[in-house]
XYZ file of N, CA, C and O in Angstrom:
196
model
N 0.724 -1.154 -0.106
C -0.031 0.009 -0.045
C 0.884 1.248 0.005
O 0.317 2.279 -0.290
N 2.151 1.171 0.439
C 2.949 2.306 0.437
C 3.274 2.847 -0.910
O 3.339 4.046 -1.122
N 3.404 1.787 -1.858
C 3.471 2.319 -3.203
C 2.389 2.999 -3.792
O 2.704 3.995 -4.422
N 1.310 2.624 -3.394
C 0.062 3.380 -3.928
C 0.076 4.756 -3.411
O -0.238 5.740 -4.151
N 0.275 4.860 -2.217
C 0.319 6.198 -1.466
C 1.464 7.080 -2.000
O 1.257 8.240 -2.265
N 2.581 6.463 -2.256
C 3.804 7.272 -2.855
C 3.473 7.701 -4.216
O 3.749 8.815 -4.585
N 2.822 6.745 -4.981
C 2.408 7.220 -6.420
C 1.430 8.233 -6.480
O 1.532 9.268 -7.176
N 0.457 8.352 -5.542
C -0.557 9.322 -5.371
C 0.041 10.566 -5.153
O -0.296 11.650 -5.711
N 0.976 10.626 -4.176
C 1.683 11.809 -3.845
C 2.522 12.414 -4.951
O 2.487 13.520 -5.165
N 3.140 11.527 -5.720
C 3.844 11.968 -6.903
C 2.927 12.701 -7.924
O 3.321 13.690 -8.370
N 1.823 12.045 -8.183
C 0.781 12.637 -8.956
C 0.352 14.040 -8.508
O 0.131 14.930 -9.172
N 0.131 14.078 -7.223
C -0.351 15.364 -6.649
C 0.675 16.407 -6.734
O 0.354 17.547 -7.101
N 1.937 16.129 -6.392
C 2.953 17.156 -6.438
C 3.346 17.603 -7.852
O 3.452 18.756 -8.056
N 3.474 16.671 -8.694
C 3.848 16.992 -10.216
C 2.652 17.363 -10.963
O 2.843 17.679 -12.115
N 1.506 17.352 -10.549
C 0.283 17.658 -11.225
C 0.063 16.792 -12.491
O -0.160 17.389 -13.524
N 0.322 15.541 -12.412
C 0.291 14.621 -13.483
C -1.056 13.738 -13.154
O -1.190 12.567 -13.452
N -2.196 14.469 -13.157
C -3.444 13.667 -12.975
C -3.825 13.049 -14.187
O -4.700 12.092 -14.092
N -3.474 13.378 -15.452
C -3.810 12.729 -16.554
C -3.255 11.318 -16.779
O -3.752 10.365 -17.449
N -2.205 10.904 -15.799
C -1.704 9.548 -15.760
C -2.642 8.545 -15.106
O -2.542 7.391 -15.329
N -3.551 9.105 -14.247
C -4.383 8.277 -13.431
C -5.306 7.369 -14.213
O -5.365 6.181 -13.960
N -5.955 7.826 -15.152
C -6.798 6.935 -16.061
C -5.966 5.908 -16.736
O -6.452 4.798 -16.988
N -4.937 6.353 -17.289
C -4.089 5.270 -17.924
C -3.647 4.186 -17.081
O -3.713 3.059 -17.364
N -3.238 4.516 -15.756
C -2.832 3.523 -14.722
C -4.003 2.641 -14.483
O -3.908 1.413 -14.365
N -5.240 3.218 -14.272
C -6.343 2.480 -13.807
C -6.730 1.386 -14.916
O -6.991 0.229 -14.650
N -6.735 1.835 -16.222
C -7.012 0.898 -17.383
C -5.974 -0.280 -17.360
O -6.328 -1.404 -17.663
N -4.714 0.154 -17.292
C -3.762 -0.894 -17.351
C -3.857 -1.925 -16.234
O -3.633 -3.188 -16.305
N -4.292 -1.484 -15.012
C -4.410 -2.407 -13.833
C -5.724 -3.268 -14.131
O -5.634 -4.403 -13.881
N -6.686 -2.776 -14.682
C -7.924 -3.475 -14.983
C -7.585 -4.464 -16.020
O -8.047 -5.688 -15.846
N -6.945 -4.193 -17.109
C -6.490 -5.227 -18.076
C -5.514 -6.328 -17.578
O -5.715 -7.431 -17.805
N -4.676 -5.831 -16.762
C -3.804 -6.829 -16.010
C -4.630 -7.814 -15.254
O -4.312 -8.979 -15.254
N -5.422 -7.256 -14.318
C -6.187 -8.197 -13.557
C -7.217 -9.074 -14.276
O -7.301 -10.237 -13.931
N -7.835 -8.612 -15.435
C -8.530 -9.378 -16.058
C -7.716 -10.521 -16.899
O -8.249 -11.573 -16.832
N -6.642 -10.351 -17.321
C -5.850 -11.376 -17.900
C -5.283 -12.414 -16.903
O -5.428 -13.559 -17.063
N -4.993 -11.917 -15.705
C -4.611 -12.908 -14.582
C -5.652 -13.641 -14.106
O -5.547 -14.903 -13.942
N -6.810 -13.104 -14.007
C -7.962 -13.740 -13.436
C -8.673 -14.781 -14.436
O -9.309 -15.775 -14.121
N -8.454 -14.490 -15.716
C -9.042 -15.337 -16.777
C -8.234 -16.401 -17.339
O -8.591 -17.169 -18.185
N -6.812 -16.523 -16.937
C -6.107 -17.646 -17.487
C -6.668 -18.952 -16.804
O -6.970 -19.081 -15.721
N -6.715 -19.855 -17.690
C -7.155 -21.144 -17.337
C -8.706 -21.246 -17.400
O -9.334 -22.265 -16.938
N -9.354 -20.248 -17.892
C -10.864 -20.354 -17.953
C -11.242 -20.372 -19.463
O -10.562 -20.237 -20.281
N -12.555 -20.562 -19.704
C -13.011 -20.669 -20.943
C -13.112 -19.190 -21.678
O -13.326 -19.240 -22.870
N -12.938 -18.179 -20.809
C -12.942 -16.765 -21.396
C -11.672 -16.450 -22.060
O -11.496 -15.447 -22.836
N -10.622 -17.134 -21.677
C -9.223 -16.759 -22.059
C -9.060 -16.615 -23.584
O -8.412 -15.638 -23.985
N -9.445 -17.514 -24.389
C -9.214 -17.317 -25.915
C -9.899 -15.998 -26.367
O -9.323 -15.444 -27.345
N -11.079 -15.698 -25.885
C -11.833 -14.583 -26.351
C -10.980 -13.168 -25.906
O -10.990 -12.298 -26.662
N -10.444 -13.190 -24.775
C -9.685 -12.029 -24.347
C -8.490 -11.867 -25.175
O -8.081 -10.777 -25.541
N -7.786 -12.877 -25.489
C -6.556 -12.871 -26.195
C -6.772 -12.416 -27.715
O -5.945 -11.876 -28.257
N -7.987 -12.617 -28.247
C -8.120 -12.169 -29.567
C -8.456 -10.708 -29.661
O -8.265 -9.999 -30.563
N -8.668 -9.990 -28.500
C -8.721 -8.576 -28.319
C -7.405 -8.010 -28.609
O -7.315 -6.772 -29.316
N -6.342 -8.652 -28.164
C -5.009 -7.997 -28.188
C -4.335 -8.591 -29.401
O -3.345 -8.185 -29.845
């Protein structure tokens, strides 16, 4: 959790709020790929990329 707090402080100090949506989308895609490995949904997800 300290990494998330430190990253948030970096965004706040540097005024880089536009990075936040990019990071959120990357985390969602990463979680989707990790959770779907070994399931029936995996072939459909890999066709997106």
